[in-house]
XYZ file of C-alpha atoms in Angstrom:
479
model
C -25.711 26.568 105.961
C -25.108 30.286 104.748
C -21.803 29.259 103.842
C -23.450 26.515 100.958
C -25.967 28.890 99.878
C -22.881 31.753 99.102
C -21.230 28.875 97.391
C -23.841 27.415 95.112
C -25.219 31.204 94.946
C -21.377 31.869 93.494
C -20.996 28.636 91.249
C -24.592 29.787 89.600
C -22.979 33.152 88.869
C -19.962 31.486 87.646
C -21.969 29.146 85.014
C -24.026 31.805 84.065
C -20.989 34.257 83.087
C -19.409 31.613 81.085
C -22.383 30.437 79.264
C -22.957 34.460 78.580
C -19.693 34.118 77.282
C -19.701 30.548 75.434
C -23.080 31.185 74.016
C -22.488 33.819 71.249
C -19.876 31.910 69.788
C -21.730 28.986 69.525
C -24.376 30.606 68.084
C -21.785 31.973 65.236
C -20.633 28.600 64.658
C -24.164 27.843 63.701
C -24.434 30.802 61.756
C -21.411 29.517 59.811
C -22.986 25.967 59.204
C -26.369 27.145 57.780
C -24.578 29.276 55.264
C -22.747 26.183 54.061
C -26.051 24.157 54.447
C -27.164 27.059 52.156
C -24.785 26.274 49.761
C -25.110 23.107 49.316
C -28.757 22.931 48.706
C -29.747 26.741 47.000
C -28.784 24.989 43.389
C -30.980 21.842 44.313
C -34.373 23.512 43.776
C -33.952 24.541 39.998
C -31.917 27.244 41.170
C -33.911 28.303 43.767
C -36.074 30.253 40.766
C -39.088 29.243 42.166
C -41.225 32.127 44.678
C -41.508 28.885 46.928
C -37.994 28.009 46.987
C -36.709 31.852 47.213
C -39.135 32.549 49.717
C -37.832 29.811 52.134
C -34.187 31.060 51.186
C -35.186 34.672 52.934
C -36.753 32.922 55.552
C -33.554 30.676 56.394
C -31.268 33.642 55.559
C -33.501 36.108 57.883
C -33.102 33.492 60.538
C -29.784 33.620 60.218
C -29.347 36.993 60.191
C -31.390 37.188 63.608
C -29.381 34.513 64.849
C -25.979 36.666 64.252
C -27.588 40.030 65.771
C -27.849 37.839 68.878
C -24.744 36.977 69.255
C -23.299 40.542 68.587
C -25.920 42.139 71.078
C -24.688 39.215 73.935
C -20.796 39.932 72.713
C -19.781 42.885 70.543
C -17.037 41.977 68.027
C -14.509 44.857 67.412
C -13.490 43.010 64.276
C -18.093 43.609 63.418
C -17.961 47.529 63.494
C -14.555 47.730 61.650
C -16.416 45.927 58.467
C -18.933 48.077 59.461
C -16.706 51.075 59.411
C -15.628 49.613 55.487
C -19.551 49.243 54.311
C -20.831 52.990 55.307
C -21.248 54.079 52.464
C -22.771 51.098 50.648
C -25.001 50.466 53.520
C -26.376 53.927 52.884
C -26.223 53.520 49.037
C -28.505 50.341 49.624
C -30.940 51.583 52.505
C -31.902 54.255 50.081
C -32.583 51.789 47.264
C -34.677 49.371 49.732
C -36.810 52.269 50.979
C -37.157 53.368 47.061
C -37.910 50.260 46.167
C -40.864 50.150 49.129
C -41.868 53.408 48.196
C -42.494 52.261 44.419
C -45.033 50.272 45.819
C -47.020 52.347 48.081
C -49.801 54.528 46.894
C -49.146 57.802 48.695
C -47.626 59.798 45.433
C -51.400 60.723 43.685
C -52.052 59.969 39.942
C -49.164 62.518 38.762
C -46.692 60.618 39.677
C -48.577 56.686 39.531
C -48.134 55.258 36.402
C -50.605 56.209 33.914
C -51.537 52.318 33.741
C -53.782 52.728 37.196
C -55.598 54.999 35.514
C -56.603 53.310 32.115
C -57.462 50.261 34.689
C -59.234 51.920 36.844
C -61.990 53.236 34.219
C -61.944 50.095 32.383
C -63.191 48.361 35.739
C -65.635 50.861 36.782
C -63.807 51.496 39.892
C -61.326 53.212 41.586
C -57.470 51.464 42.185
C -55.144 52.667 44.266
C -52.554 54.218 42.219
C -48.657 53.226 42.748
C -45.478 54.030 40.932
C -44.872 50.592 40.153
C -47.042 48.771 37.578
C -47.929 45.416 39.931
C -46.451 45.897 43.450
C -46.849 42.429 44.320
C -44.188 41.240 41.808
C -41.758 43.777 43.269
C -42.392 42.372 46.761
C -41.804 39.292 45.752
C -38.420 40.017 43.983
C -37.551 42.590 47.083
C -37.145 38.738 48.648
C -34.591 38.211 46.376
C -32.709 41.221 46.798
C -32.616 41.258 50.709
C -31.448 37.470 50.505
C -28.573 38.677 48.358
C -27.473 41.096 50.976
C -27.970 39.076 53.666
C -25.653 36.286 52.048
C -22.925 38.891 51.312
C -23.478 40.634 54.893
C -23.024 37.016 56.714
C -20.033 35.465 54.418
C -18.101 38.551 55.487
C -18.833 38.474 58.989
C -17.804 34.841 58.715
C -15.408 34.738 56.541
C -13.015 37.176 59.019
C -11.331 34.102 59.822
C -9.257 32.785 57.247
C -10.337 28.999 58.161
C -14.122 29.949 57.680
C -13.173 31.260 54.554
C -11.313 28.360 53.336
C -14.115 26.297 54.470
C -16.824 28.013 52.621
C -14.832 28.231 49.266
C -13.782 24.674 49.631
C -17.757 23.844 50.014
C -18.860 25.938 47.194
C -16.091 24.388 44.919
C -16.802 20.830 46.366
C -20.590 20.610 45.743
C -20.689 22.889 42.182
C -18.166 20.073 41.163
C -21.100 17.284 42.206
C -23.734 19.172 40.180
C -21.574 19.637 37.526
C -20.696 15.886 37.412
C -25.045 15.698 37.668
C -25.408 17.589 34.754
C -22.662 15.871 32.415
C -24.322 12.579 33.591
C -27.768 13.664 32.619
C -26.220 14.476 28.909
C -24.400 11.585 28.463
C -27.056 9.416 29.575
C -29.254 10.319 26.906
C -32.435 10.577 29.045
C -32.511 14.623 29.296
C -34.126 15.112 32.982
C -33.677 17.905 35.624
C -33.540 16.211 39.011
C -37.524 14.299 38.202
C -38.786 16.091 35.519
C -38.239 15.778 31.396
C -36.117 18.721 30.119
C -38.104 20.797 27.504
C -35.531 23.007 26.370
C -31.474 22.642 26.114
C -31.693 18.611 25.881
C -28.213 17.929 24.745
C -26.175 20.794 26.665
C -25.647 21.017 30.631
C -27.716 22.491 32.721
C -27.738 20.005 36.000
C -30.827 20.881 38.442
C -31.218 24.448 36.397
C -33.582 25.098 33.631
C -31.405 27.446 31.845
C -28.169 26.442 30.516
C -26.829 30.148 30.539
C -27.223 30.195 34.069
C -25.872 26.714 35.050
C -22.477 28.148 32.861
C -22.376 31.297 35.426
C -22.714 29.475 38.285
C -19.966 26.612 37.435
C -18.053 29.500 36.265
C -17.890 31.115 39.338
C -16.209 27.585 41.011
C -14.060 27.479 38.850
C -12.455 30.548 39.049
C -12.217 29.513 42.789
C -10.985 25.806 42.133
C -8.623 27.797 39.480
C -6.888 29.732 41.976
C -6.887 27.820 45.103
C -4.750 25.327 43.012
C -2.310 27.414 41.578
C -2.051 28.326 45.275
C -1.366 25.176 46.556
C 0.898 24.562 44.106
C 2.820 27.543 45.275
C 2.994 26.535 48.423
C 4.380 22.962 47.811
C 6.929 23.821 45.247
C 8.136 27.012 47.985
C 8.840 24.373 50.579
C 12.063 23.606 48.919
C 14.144 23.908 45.622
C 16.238 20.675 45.672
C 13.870 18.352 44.360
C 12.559 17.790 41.295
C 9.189 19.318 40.838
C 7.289 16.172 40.253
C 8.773 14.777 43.187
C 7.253 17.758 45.215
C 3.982 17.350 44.284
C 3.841 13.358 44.823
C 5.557 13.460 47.864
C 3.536 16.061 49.394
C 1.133 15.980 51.859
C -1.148 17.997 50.044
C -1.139 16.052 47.220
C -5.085 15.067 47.512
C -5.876 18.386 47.862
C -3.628 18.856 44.401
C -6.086 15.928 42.870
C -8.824 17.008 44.382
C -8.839 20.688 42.900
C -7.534 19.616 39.625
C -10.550 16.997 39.481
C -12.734 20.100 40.132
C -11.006 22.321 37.603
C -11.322 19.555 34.725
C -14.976 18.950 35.492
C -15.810 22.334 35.558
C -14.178 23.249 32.553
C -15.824 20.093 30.349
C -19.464 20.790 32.054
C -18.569 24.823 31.358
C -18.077 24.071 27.540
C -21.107 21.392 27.604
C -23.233 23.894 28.103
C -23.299 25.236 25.138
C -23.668 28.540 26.404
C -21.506 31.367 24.239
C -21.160 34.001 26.213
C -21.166 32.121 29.604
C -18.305 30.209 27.990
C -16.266 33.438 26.715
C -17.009 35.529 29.900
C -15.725 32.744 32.185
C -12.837 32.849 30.315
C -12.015 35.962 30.420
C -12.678 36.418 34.430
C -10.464 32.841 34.477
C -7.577 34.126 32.766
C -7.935 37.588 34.950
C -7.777 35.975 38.566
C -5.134 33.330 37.028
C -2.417 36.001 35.832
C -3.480 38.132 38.648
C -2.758 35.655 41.381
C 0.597 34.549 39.337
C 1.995 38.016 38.480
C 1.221 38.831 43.087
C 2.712 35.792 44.146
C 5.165 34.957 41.680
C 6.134 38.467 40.389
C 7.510 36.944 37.502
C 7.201 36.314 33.758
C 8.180 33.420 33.021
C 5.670 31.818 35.656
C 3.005 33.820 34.269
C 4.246 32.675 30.203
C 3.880 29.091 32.105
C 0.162 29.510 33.640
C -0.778 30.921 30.001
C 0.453 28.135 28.225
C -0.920 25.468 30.573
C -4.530 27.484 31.057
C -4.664 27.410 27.038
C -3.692 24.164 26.824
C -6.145 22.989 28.285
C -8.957 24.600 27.225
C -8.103 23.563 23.831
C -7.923 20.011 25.286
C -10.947 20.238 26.875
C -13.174 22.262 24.230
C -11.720 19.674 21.284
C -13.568 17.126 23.361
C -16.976 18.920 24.774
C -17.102 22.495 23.046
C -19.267 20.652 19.627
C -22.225 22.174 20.539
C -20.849 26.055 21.222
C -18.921 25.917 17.797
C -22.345 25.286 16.068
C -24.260 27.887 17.853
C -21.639 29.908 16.742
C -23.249 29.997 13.276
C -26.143 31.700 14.982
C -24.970 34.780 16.514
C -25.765 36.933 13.400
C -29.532 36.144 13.905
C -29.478 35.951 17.683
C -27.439 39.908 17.653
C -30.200 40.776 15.658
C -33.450 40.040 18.347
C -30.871 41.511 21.399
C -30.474 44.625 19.523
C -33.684 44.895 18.805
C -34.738 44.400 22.360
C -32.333 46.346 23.999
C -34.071 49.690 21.908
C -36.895 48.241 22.875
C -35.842 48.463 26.354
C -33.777 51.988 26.086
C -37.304 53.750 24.635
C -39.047 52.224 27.703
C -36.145 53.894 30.203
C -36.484 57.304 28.516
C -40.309 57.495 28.844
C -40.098 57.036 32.854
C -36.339 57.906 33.055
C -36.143 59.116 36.616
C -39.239 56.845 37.927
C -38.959 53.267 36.761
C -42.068 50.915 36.619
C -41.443 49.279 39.678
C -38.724 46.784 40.779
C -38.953 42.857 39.440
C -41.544 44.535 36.853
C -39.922 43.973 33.598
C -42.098 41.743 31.896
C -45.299 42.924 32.481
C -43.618 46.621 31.595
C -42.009 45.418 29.433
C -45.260 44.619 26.720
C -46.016 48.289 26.429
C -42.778 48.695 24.035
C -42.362 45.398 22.348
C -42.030 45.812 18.773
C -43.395 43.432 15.901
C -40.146 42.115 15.041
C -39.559 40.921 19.173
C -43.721 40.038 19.955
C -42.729 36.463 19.347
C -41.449 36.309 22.631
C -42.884 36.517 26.278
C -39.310 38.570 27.483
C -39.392 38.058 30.998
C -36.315 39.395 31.353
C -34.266 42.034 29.297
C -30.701 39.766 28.625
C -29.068 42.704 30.185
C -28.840 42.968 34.102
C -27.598 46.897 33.527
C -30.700 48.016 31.053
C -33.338 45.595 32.962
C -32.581 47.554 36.609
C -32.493 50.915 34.833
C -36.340 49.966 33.602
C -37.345 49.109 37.099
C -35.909 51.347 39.169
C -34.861 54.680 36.946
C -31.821 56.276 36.961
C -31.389 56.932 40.423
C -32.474 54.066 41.774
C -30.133 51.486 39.593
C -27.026 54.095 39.453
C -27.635 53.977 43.665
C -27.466 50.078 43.365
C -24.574 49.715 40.845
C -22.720 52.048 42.746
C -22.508 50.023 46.081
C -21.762 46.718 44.140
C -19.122 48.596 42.397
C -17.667 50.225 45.215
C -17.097 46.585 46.834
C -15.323 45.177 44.207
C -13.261 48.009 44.300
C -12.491 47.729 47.714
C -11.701 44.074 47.071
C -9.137 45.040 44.259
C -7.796 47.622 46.583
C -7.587 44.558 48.998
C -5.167 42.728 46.333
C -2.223 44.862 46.468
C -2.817 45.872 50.122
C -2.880 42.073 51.744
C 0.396 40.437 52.378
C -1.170 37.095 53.124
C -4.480 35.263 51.666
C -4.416 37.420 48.510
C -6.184 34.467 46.920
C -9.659 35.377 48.578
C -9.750 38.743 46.539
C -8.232 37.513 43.583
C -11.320 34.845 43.093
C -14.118 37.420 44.666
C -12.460 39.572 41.646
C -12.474 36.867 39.139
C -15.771 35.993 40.000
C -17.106 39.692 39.370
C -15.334 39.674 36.165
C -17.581 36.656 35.104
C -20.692 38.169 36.590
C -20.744 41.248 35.348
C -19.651 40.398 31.328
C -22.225 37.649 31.520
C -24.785 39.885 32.708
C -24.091 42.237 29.571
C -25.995 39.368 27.812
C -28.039 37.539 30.061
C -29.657 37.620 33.417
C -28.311 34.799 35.233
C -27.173 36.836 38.292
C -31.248 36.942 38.459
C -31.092 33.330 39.069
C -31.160 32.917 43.272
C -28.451 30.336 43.068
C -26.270 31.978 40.802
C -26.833 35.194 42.954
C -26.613 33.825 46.128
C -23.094 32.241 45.137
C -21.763 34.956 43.945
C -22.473 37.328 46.704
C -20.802 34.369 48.874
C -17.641 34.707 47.043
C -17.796 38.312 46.832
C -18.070 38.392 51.008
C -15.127 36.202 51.309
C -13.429 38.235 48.764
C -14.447 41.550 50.482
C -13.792 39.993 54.344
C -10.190 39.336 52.824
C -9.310 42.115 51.792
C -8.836 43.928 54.422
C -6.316 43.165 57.678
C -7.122 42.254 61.351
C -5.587 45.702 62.380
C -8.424 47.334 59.838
């Protein structure tokens, strides 16, 4: 009888140990899956630009987050505290801007340091207000839900994104359901009843914008695929035309077993490239070209190292872009027309928005605060407009969060997409990963020169996916 109890008393043990073991990495797996699930659906919502739809997106992401700091505490990755080891500096860089971002909310600083605004609304009510740095604290909490979501994404893609597979499998999703948006939005055009997802379009009827409002967004976001879908198939074509030289090219590719993967990107690099130019959108258009023809060259001059198969990929990459904007790039050679009148309300703005930044220089008026801040320094030539955001990413974050603040927050982003440039040179394998993350920053940051579409949750959130798969790439298993 004591001799059953020891043994079921050892086989409990047993199970236990190996579900402590099992466990974690099932719980990763998950991990992995809601990030795609995240993918797939952030665009769905308008963008996720809605406090409803962002909210749930920190929600999901904080679960997931949770989820993953389960599975470390149960089994400790080495391969966790070397990315760790990588992000020191940035994670300091952006704990100081989270706490300053907090602390622009909070009123502990007096009235010499509140902005004068609590004040003036404090004797035009009759009673006292608590007195804050930033001008309405409850925006900035709301858009602090944006920013944490954006780190979480780019904190989880790395972790997951270690493995090459993952990787592949996350890029591959991104490209695979921006192509079926895309393919919405071109639809929805050529259909001639102008709709996002139920409701009537009111603005940007005939150019694409799929389940976005904005059409300069919906141009960053199908940018950033297909820089990926770009890539990815010039490096599958690599790899079919390296299996052998006696052949004739053609051959190679039909023959190939990867020859529906060949389709299948090149599908998702002619769709993107017609819904890019259906947009309308100028400077999404030009910036996405420019961060396309940097990855592109990049990726051909690394794995090629040689000019006459980066003279080819020129040729072919203009080629069709002429092809494809003869066909669906109407409606951006009209707006051209307008870019004398259009330079005329940015530059205006942008003063606008550089005499705001010197009166509270070292302050700011509170994170996600731009538009209500904004009204104190509109001019008569700009009043026309509401301006809830500044059309430039760089000038809007140095408004809301001073100089220190936005340098702090620059300064990690930049740092990582140095790293992931570093990454380029230093990889001998999967050097397409950085090439794309670095693409993809290209795009994002000359867009948001212009615009604010990196202010648009889907746009962000893919973006910072890219840039973690990028980042988790660029570095080897030994590092």
């Amino acid at each position: 009888m004591c001799l059953l109890r020891s043994v079921v008393f050892n086989a409990a043990i047993i199970r236990m140990n190996t579900m402590h073991r099992i466990a974690p990495d099932y719980i990763r797996e998950f991990v992995k899956w809601g990030m795609i699930l995240m993918i797939v659906l952030v665009p769905l919502p308008f963008g996720t630009n809605r406090p409803w739809a962002w909210s749930l997106l920190g929600g999901w992401l904080g679960g997931l987050v949770l989820c993953y700091a389960v599975a470390d505490l149960f089994q400790p990755r080495e391969a966790g505290l070397k990315l760790f080891n990588h992000l020191k500096v940035q994670v300091a860089l952006i704990v100081i801007v989270v706490c300053w971002i907090v602390l622009q909310q909070l009123s502990i600083f007096g009235e010499e340091l509140a902005h004068p605004i609590w004040g003036e609304a404090s004797a035009y009510l009759g009673r006292n207000l608590d007195p804050a740095i930033s001008i309405s604290p409850s925006i900035a909490k709301s858009k602090l839900t944006i920013l944490l979501s954006y780190i979480a994404v780019f904190w989880l893609s790395a972790h997951c994104a270690r493995n090459p597979k993952d990787a592949q499998i996350m890029m591959w999703m991104l490209i695979g359901i921006s192509t079926c948006y895309a393919l919405y939005g071109i639809y929805v055009v050529l259909s001639g009843d102008p709709k996002i997802l139920w409701l009537e379009k009111v603005h940007y009827k005939e150019s694409v914008t799929s389940t976005f409002v904005n059409r300069n967004s919906f141009a960053t976001y199908i940018g950033i695929s297909l820089v990926c879908s770009s890539v990815l198939f010039m490096k599958e074509i690599g790899d079919v035309l390296g299996e052998g030289r006696r052949s004739l090219v053609l051959n190679k590719l039909v023959s190939s077993k990867k020859f529906v993967v060949l389709a299948l990107l090149g599908m998702s690099v002619f769709v993107g490239i017609t819904a890019l130019f259906m947009t309308n959108s100028r400077a999404g258009s030009a910036a996405v070209i420019i961060g396309l023809l940097v990855s592109v060259v990049s990726f051909a001059m690394v794995k090629y190292k040689s000019y006459k198969w980066l003279a080819l990929v020129c040729l072919m990459i203009g080629l069709a872009l002429l092809l494809i904007f003869s066909l669906s790039g109407a409606g951006i050679s009209d707006r051209t027309e307008l870019l004398g009148r259009d330079w005329d309300w940015r530059h205006e703005t942008y003063l606008a928005v550089l005499d705001g930044i010197a009166s509270n220089l070292w302050l700011g008026y509170g994170y996600g605060t731009f538009e209500p801040g904004f009204r104190l320094f509109k001019t008569s030539e700009i009043a026309w407009a509401n301006w809830a955001y500044a059309h430039n990413v760089y000038l809007e974050l140095f408004f809301e969060l001073g100089l220190v603040g936005a340098t702090l927050l620059l300064g990690a982003i930049s740092i990582t997409i140095a790293q992931v440039a570093r990454g380029i040179f230093r990889r001998r394998k999967n050097k397409a990963y950085p090439i794309v993350a670095l693409g993809v920053s290209i795009v994002v940051m000359l867009h948001s020169m212009l615009d604010f579409s990196v202010e648009i949750p889907a746009v962000g959130v893919s973006f910072f996916v890219v840039l973690g798969i990028g980042w988790a790439q660029s570095w080897s298993s030994r590092e």
